Every structure is written in C-alpha cells, then in structure tokens.
Coordinates of C-alpha atoms and ligand atoms in Angstrom, one line a residue:
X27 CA 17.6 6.1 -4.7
X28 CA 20.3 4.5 -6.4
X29 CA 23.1 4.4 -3.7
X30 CA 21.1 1.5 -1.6
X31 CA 24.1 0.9 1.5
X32 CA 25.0 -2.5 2.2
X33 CA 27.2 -3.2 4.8
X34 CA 28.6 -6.6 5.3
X35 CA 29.4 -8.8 8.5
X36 CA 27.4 -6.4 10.5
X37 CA 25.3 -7.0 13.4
X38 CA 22.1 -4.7 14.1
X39 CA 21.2 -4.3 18.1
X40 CA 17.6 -4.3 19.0
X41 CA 17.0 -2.0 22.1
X42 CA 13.3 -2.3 23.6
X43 CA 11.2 -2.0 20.2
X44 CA 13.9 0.2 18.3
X45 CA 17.1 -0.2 16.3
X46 CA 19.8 0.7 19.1
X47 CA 22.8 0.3 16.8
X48 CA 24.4 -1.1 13.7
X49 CA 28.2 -1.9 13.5
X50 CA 30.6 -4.7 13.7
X51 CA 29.3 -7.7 15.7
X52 CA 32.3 -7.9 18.3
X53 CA 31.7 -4.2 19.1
X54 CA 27.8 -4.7 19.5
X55 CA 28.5 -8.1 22.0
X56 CA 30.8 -5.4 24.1
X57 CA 28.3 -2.9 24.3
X58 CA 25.2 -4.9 24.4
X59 CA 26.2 -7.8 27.0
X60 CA 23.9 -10.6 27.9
X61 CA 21.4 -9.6 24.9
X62 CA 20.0 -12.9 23.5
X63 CA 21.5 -13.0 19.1
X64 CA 19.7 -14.2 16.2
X65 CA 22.5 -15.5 13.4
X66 CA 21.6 -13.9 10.1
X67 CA 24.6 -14.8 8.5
X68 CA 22.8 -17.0 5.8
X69 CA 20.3 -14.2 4.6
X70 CA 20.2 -10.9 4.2
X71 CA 18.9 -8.2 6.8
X72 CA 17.1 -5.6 5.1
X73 CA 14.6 -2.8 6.9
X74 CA 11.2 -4.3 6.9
X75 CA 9.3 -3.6 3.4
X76 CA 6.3 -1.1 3.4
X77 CA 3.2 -1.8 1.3
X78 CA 1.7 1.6 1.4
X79 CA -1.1 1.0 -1.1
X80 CA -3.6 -2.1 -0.4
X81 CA -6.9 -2.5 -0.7
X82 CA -6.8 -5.7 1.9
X83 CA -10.4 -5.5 3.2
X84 CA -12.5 -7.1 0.7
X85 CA -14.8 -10.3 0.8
X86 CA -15.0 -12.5 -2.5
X87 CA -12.3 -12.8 -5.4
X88 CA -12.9 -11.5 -8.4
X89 CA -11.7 -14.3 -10.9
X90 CA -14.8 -14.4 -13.3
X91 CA -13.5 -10.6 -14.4
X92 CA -10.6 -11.6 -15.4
X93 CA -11.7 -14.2 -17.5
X94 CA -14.1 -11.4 -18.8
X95 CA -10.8 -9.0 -19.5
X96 CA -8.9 -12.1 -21.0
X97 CA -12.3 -12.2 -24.0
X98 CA -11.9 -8.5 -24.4
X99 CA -14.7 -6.8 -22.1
X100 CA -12.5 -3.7 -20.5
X101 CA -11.9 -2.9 -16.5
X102 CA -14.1 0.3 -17.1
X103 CA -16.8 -1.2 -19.2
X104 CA -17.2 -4.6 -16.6
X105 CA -17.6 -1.6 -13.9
X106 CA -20.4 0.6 -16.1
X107 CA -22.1 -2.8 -16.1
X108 CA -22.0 -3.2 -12.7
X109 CA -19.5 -5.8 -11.6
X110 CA -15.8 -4.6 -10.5
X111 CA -15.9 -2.6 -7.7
X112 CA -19.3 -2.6 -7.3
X113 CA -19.8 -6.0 -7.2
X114 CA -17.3 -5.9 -4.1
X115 CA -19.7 -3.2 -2.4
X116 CA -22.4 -5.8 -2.9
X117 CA -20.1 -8.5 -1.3
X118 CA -18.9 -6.7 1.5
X119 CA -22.3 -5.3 2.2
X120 CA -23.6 -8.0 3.2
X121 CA -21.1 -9.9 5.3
X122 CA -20.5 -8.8 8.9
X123 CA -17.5 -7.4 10.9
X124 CA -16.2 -10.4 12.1
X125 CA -15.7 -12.1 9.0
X126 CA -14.3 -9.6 7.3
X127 CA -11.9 -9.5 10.1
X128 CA -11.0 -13.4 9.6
X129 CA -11.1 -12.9 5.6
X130 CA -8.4 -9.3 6.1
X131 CA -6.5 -11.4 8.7
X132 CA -5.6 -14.3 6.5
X133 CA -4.6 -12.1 3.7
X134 CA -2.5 -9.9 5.1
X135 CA -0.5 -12.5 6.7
X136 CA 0.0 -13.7 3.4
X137 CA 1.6 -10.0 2.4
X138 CA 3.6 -10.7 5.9
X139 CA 4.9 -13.8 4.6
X140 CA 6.6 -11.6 1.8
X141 CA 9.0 -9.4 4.0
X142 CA 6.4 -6.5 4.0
X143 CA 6.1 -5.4 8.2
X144 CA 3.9 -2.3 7.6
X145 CA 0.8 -2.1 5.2
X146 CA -1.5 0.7 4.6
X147 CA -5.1 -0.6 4.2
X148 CA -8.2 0.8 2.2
X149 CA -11.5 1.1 3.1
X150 CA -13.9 1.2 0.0
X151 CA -16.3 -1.3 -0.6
X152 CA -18.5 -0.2 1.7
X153 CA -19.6 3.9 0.0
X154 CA -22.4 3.9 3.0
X155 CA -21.7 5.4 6.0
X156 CA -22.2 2.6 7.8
X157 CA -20.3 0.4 5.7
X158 CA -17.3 2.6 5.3
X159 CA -16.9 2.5 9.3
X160 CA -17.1 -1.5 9.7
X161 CA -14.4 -1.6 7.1
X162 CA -12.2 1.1 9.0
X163 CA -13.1 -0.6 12.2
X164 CA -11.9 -4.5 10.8
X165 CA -8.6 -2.3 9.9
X166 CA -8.1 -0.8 13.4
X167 CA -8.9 -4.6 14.9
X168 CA -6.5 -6.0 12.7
X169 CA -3.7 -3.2 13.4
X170 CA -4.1 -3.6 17.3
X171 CA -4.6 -7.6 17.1
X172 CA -1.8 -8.5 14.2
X173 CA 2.1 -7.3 14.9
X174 CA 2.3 -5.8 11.4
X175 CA 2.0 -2.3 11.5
X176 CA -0.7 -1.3 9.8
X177 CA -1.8 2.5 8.4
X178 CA -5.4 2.9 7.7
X179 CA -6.8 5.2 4.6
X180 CA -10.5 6.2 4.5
X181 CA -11.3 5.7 0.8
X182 CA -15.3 6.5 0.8
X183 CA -14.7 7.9 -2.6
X184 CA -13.9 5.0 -4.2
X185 CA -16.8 4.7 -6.5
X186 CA -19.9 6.6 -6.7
X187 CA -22.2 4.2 -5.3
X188 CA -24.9 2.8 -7.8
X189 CA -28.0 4.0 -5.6
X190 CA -26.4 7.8 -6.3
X191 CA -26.2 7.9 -9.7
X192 CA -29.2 8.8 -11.2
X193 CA -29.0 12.5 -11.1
X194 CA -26.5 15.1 -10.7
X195 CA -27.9 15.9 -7.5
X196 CA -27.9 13.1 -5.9
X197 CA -24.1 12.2 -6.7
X198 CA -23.5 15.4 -5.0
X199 CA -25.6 14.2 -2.0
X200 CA -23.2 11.5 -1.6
X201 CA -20.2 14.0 -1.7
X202 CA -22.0 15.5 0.7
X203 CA -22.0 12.0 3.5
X204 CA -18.4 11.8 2.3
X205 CA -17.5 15.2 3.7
X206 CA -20.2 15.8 6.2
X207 CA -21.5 12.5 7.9
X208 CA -18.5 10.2 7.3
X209 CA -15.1 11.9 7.6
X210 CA -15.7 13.9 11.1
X211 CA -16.6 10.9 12.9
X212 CA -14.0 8.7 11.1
X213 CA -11.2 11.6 12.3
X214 CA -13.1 11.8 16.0
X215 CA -12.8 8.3 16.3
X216 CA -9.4 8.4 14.4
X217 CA -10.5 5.4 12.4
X218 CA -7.7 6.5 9.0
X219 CA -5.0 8.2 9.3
X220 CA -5.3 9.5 5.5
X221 CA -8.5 10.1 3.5
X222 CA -7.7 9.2 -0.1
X223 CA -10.0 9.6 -3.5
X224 CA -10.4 7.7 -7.0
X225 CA -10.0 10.4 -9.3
X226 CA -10.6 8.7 -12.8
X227 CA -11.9 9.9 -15.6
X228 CA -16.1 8.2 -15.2
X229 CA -15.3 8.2 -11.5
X230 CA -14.7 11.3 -9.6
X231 CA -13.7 14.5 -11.1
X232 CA -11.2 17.0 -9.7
X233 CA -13.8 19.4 -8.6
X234 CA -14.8 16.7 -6.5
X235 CA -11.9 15.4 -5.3
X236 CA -10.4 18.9 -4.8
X237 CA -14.0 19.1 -2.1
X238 CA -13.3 15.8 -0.6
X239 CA -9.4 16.5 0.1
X240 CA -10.4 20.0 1.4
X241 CA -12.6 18.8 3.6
X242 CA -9.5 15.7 4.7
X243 CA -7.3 18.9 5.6
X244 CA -9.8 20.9 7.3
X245 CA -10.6 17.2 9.6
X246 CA -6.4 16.9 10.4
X247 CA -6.2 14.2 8.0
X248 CA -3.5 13.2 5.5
X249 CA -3.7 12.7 2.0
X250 CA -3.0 10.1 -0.7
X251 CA -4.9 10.3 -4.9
X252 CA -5.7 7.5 -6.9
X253 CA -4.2 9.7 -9.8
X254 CA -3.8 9.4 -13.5
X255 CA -4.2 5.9 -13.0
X256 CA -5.8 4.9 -16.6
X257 CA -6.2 8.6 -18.1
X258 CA -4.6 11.8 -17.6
X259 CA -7.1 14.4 -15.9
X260 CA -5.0 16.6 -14.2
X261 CA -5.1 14.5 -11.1
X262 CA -1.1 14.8 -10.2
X263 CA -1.1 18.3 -10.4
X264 CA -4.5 18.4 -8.0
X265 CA -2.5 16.0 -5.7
X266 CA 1.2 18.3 -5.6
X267 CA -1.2 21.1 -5.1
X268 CA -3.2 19.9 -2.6
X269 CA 0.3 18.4 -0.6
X270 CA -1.0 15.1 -0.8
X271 CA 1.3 12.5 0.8
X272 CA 1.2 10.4 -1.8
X273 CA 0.0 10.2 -5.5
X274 CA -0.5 7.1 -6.7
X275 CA -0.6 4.5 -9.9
X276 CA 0.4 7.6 -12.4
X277 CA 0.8 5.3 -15.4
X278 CA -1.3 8.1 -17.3
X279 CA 0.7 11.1 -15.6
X280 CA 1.1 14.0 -18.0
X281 CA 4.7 16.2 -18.5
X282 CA 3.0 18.9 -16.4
X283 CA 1.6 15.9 -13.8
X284 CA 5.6 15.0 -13.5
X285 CA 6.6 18.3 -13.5
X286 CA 4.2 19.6 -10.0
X287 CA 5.1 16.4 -8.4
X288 CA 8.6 17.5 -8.7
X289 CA 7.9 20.9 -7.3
X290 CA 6.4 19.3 -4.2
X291 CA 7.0 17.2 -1.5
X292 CA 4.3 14.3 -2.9
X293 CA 6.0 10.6 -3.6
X294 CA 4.7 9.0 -6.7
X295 CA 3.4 5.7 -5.8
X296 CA 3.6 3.3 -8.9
X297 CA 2.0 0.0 -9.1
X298 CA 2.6 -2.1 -11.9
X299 CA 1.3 -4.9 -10.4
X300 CA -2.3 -3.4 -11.5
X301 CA -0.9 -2.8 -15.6
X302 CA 0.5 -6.6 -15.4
X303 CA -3.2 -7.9 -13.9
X304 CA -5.0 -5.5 -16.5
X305 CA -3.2 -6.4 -19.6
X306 CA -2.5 -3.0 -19.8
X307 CA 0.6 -2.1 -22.1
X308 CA 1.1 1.4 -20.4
X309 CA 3.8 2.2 -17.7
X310 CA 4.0 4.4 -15.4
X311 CA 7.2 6.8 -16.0
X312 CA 9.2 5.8 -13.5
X313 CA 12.4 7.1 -14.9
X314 CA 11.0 10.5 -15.9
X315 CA 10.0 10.7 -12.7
X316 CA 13.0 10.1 -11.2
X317 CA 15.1 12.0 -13.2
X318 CA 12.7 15.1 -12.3
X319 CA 13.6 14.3 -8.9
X320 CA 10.3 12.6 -7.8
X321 CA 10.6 10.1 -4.8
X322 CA 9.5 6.8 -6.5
X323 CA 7.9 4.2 -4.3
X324 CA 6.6 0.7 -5.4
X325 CA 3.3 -1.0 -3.9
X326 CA 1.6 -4.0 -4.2
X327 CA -2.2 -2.7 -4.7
X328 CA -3.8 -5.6 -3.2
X329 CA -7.0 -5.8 -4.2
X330 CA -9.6 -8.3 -5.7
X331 CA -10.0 -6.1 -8.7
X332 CA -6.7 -5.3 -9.9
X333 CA -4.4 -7.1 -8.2
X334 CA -5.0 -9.5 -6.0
X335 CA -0.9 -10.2 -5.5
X336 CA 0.1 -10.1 -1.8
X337 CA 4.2 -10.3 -2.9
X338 CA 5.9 -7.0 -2.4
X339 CA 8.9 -8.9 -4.3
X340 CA 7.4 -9.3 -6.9
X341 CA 6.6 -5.8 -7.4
X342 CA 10.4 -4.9 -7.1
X343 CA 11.0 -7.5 -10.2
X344 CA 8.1 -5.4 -12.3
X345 CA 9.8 -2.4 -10.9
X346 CA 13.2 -3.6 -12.7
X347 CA 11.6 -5.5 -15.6
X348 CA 8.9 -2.9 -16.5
X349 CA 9.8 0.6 -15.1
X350 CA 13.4 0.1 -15.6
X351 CA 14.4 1.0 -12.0
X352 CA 17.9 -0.2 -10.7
X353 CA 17.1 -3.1 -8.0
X354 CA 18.5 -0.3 -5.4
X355 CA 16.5 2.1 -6.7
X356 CA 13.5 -0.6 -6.4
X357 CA 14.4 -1.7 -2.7
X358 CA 14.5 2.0 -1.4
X359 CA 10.8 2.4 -3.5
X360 CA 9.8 -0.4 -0.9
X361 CA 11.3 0.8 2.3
X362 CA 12.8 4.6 2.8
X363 CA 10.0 5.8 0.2
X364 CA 7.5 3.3 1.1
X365 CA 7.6 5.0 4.9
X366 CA 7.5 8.5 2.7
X367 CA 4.7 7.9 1.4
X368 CA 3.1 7.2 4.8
X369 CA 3.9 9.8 6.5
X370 CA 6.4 7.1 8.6
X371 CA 9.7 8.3 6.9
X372 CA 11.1 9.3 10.4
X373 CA 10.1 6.2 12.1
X374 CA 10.4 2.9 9.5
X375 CA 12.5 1.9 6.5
X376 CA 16.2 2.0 7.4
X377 CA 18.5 0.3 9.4
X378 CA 19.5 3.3 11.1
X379 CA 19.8 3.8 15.3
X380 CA 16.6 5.3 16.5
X381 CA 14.4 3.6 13.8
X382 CA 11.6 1.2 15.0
X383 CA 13.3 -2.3 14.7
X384 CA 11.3 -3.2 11.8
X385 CA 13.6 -6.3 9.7
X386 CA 13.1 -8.4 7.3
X387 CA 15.4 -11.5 6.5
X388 CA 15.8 -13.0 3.1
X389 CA 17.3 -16.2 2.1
X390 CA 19.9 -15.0 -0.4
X391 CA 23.6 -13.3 -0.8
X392 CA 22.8 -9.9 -2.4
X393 CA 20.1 -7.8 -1.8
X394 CA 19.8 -7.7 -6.0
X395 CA 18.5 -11.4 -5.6
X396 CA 14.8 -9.6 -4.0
X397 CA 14.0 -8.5 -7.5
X398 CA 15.7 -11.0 -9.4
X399 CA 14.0 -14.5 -8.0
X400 CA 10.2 -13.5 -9.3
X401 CA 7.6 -14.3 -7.7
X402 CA 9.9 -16.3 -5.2
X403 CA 9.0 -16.5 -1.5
X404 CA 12.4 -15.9 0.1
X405 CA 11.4 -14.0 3.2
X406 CA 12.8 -16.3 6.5
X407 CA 11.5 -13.8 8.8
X408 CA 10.3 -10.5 10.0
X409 CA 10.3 -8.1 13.5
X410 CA 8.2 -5.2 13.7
X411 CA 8.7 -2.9 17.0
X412 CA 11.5 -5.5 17.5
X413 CA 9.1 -8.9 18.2
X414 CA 9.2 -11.8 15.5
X415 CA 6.1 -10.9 13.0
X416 CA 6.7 -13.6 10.9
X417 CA 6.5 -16.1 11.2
X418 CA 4.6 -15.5 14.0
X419 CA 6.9 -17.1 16.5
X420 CA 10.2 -16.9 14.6
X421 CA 13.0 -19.2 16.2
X422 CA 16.1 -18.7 14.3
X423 CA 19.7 -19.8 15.9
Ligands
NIG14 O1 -6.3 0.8 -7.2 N1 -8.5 2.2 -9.0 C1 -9.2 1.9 -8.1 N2 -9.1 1.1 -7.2 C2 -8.4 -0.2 -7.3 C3 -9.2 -1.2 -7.9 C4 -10.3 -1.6 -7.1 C5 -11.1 -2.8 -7.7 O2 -11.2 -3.0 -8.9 O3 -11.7 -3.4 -6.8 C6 -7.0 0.1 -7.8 O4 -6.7 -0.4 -8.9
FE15 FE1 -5.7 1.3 -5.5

C-alpha cells in the first residue's frame, strides 16, 4: 500500500472501453495512429476512485439529529427513540420509485463530481419486502441510466423494523422475510450483487447475522458486515469466517477482530467520515491493521445518518489526518483496495493495460495534493468504460 507508482510524462491509451496501454506519449502516437488525445499535462491522471460503501438511496436529510447529537442525545439513544434510521424507513416509505430515482441521481453525481467513477449503493430504508426491492430497483435504474459504475448491496438487515419488535418471535419472523421472501427473488432478479448486515450491539446479533450471510452464500451472493462499528461483538471475526468481501467501519475491532481479518482474504473498510459526523473520538486501527497485513480501504459512507459527505477526497485527508495512513497508502485504500473490496480488483483501480478505462483527473502536481487540499473539489474530470463521466460531456484539449 505504501509504494503508490507514479510515472511522469506518460500517456495512457484508451482502446474500446479498456486501458490499452501506458508508456511514453511518442510511443503511444506510433502505435495508436489517428486516435483522437486529451492533454492532461496540467493534472494528474489517477485510476478512477471507488466508493465501495454508500448508503445513496435515501429521501430526506437528517439535520435536526445532528443538532440533537451536538446537545448530547447519542446516535443510539435518537434511534431507540425512533428517529435515525427509522425515521428514513418512514421517509422512504412513503415516496415512490421515481423520486427516489431523481433524489439518488442528484447525489450521486455529486460523489461523481469528486473523482469517484464506481460506487457501491445500499438498500435499507425500506426493511419490507416491498420496499427493499424499489430501493434495489432505483439502484439498478440508476447503474444502467448514469455512466458511473455502480455495485448494488441488499442491506434488508439494516434495522429491525419497528412493527417487529415487540417479541422475540416476531423479530425472528422478520429474519425469516430477510432470508426467505426477500433475498431469492432479489438474487433471481439479480437486483445486489452483495447482501450485507448491521451487526451492532442493539441491532442484529451474530447468530443472526451468521443466518442472514448463510443464507447470502447459499443464494450466490457476496458478502460485506457492518462490523465493530461502535462496539466490539465479535463481528470481524464472524465476517473473516464467513469470507465476507468486505468488513466494514471497524473503529471498535478487537486484537482477535484484527488478527482473523489478517488470516483471511476480507478488506477492512474504514470510514472515518462517520467518527468525524458522530463526534465520536474513536478510530478505527488503521495502522494495526496494516501492519497485520490487512488490505485497508477508505469509503465515504454516504448516508443521511452518518455522513452525508459525497467527497471521496476528503476521506483520504481523514485517512492521513486521523488514521495516520501515508497519502499512498490512502490513494491505493480508494482505488486498488476500493475495487477489492468489491469484488472488482481484476477489472478497476489501476492504470494498468487490460483494466476498464476508469480515470480520474485532478487539478494538481502530486498525487499527495488529493489528501492534502481538504475538502477541496479538484476533480477536472472522469471516464468510466473509457466515455467522459464527469462532467458529463467532458471537453478537455
Ligand atoms: O453505516 N451503521 C449503520 N448504517 C449507517 C448509518 C445509517 C443511518 O444512520 O441512516 C452507517 O453508519
Ligand atoms: Fe454504512
């Protein structure tokens, strides 16, 4: 993570919708004759950045929490009295598909405008069958009508919903609609590639979690863990077990949490975006993690709740500032790692012959300048599959 290439006066040949080659500019003009050029030489050409954690599908803000948090009234206790994420269920209950489609739309062109070219999306503010499947379906309209690439997670264990909580047995019955009634259709009509779960102390427990990722495998979908996230209940070592993808948030991780994600193949997803927004003084380990030979990646968490930031950049700067990464170290948590934890680490994140031509170009020198200018918009442009992303119709000569 910390030996980030850079390679100066280079030129990167876009082939169809892949990276064809990357060398010295006179060489590419011989091999590639006629191809139309776009002059970066003011910016720097980095692989498109990969938000693989967002909760983009959501219908009002939540600003009156934060004033809540800001006089003392906790993220937990504003949920046990009914407002955080079940305030957004009400909200996004009641609005229809097509707005929710014009409300993702506009946001995630805001993450766009960033430098971020692929984006994993949440469901979750639905918890109702039929509420959980508008929100995947807004996410596969927006994925085939947008040019970001976007990767969508069924997350129908995000909360248990209010109307299931009044006995034991009727928290299981929703379980149950999880596992039974949502998840085969969602995989039949391949509406998520991953099914992911809030395990949280007050929210669901690892027996429960352990059901609902069981049941992900046995449908032929991947998974991700909302783990350790604001207390340590074993939900690491339930994710390395379990070969999740991903395991993400982990500012509660325990030693033995760091020590299975290091005997697995599982990134570790931070997101200090969230512990800024919160307040919180905790940090996710980064540097343990590393050291233990973790893949770190860094994500955005874009949501109304907990962080309603759509700057990937900005998230490299907590990276440094707060996690102590190296800004190589934060830029491959955004691109090579980002793609990891996706699944996509074949496919996106490098500048490398073969890869989808997935770019992003920054107004700056060094590539050390993305974490350093906070909160800064110096994205020029971005290609996904090789055509201009943003903005959308990009002329740069
Ligand atoms: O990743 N932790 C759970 N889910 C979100 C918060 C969602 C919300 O508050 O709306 C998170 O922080
Ligand atoms: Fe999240």
């Amino acid at each position: 993570m910390n030996e980030c290439e850079v390679l100066r006066d280079t030129a990167v040949a876009v082939v169809g919708d892949r990276i064809g080659a990357v060398g010295e500019l006179a060489s590419l003009r011989e091999q590639f004759r006629d191809s139309a050029e776009i002059d970066c030489a003011r910016g720097v050409l980095t692989p498109g950045l990969v938000d693989s954690h967002t909760h983009a599908v959501f219908g009002r803000a939540r600003y009156d929490e934060q004033e809540m948090r800001a006089a003392g009234i906790g993220y937990m206790e504003i949920a046990a009295r009914g407002g955080g994420i079940h305030s957004s269920v009400r909200d996004l209950r009641s609005r229809s598909e097509e707005e929710l489609v014009s409300l993702a739309r506009v946001r995630l062109e805001r993450l766009a405008s960033y430098g971020t070219t692929t984006v994993e999306v949440k469901s979750g503010y639905g918890l109702s069958v039929a509420d959980e499947l508008k929100t995947l379906r807004v996410i596969a309209r927006l994925a085939h009508e947008l040019p970001m690439r976007i990767v969508a997670t069924f997350l129908g264990a995000h909360e248990i919903p209010l109307e299931f909580r009044e006995s034991a047995k009727l928290r299981q019955s929703y379980v149950e609609a999880i596992v039974s009634e949502m998840m085969p259709r969602i995989a039949s009509e391949h509406l998520a590639s991953f099914v992911d779960v809030f395990c949280e102390t007050g929210v669901y427990t690892i027996s429960e979690t352990r059901q609902i990722l069981e049941a992900a495998r046995q449908n032929g979908l991947q998974l991700k863990l909302h783990a350790d996230e604001l207390t340590s209940c074993g939900g690491a070592e339930l994710a390395a077990e379990m070969r999740a993808t991903s395991a993400d948030h982990l500012a509660a991780v325990s030693d033995s949490g760091i020590k299975a994600l290091a005997g697995s193949n599982t990134v570790a997803t931070l997101l200090p975006g969230t512990m800024l927004f919160l307040g919180k003084e905790s940090r996710a380990p980064a540097r343990k993690l590393i050291e233990a030979g973790v893949p770190v990646a860094l994500a955005t968490d874009f949501n109304p709740g907990t962080s309603p930031t759509p700057n990937l950049p900005l998230i490299l700067t907590l990276g440094v500032s707060q996690l102590r990464l190296s800004a190589s170290e934060a830029m491959i948590a955004a691109t090579v790692n980002g793609a990891a934890a996706l699944g996509l680490a074949d496919a996106v994140g490098q500048l490398r012959p073969g890869f989808s031509a997935d770019l992003a170009l920054f107004d700056m020198q060094d590539f050390r300048e993305l974490p350093y200018w906070y909160g800064d918009r110096r994205c020029l442009g971005t290609w996904v599959r090789g055509k201009s992303c943003y903005p959308r119709h990009l002329q740069l000569s």
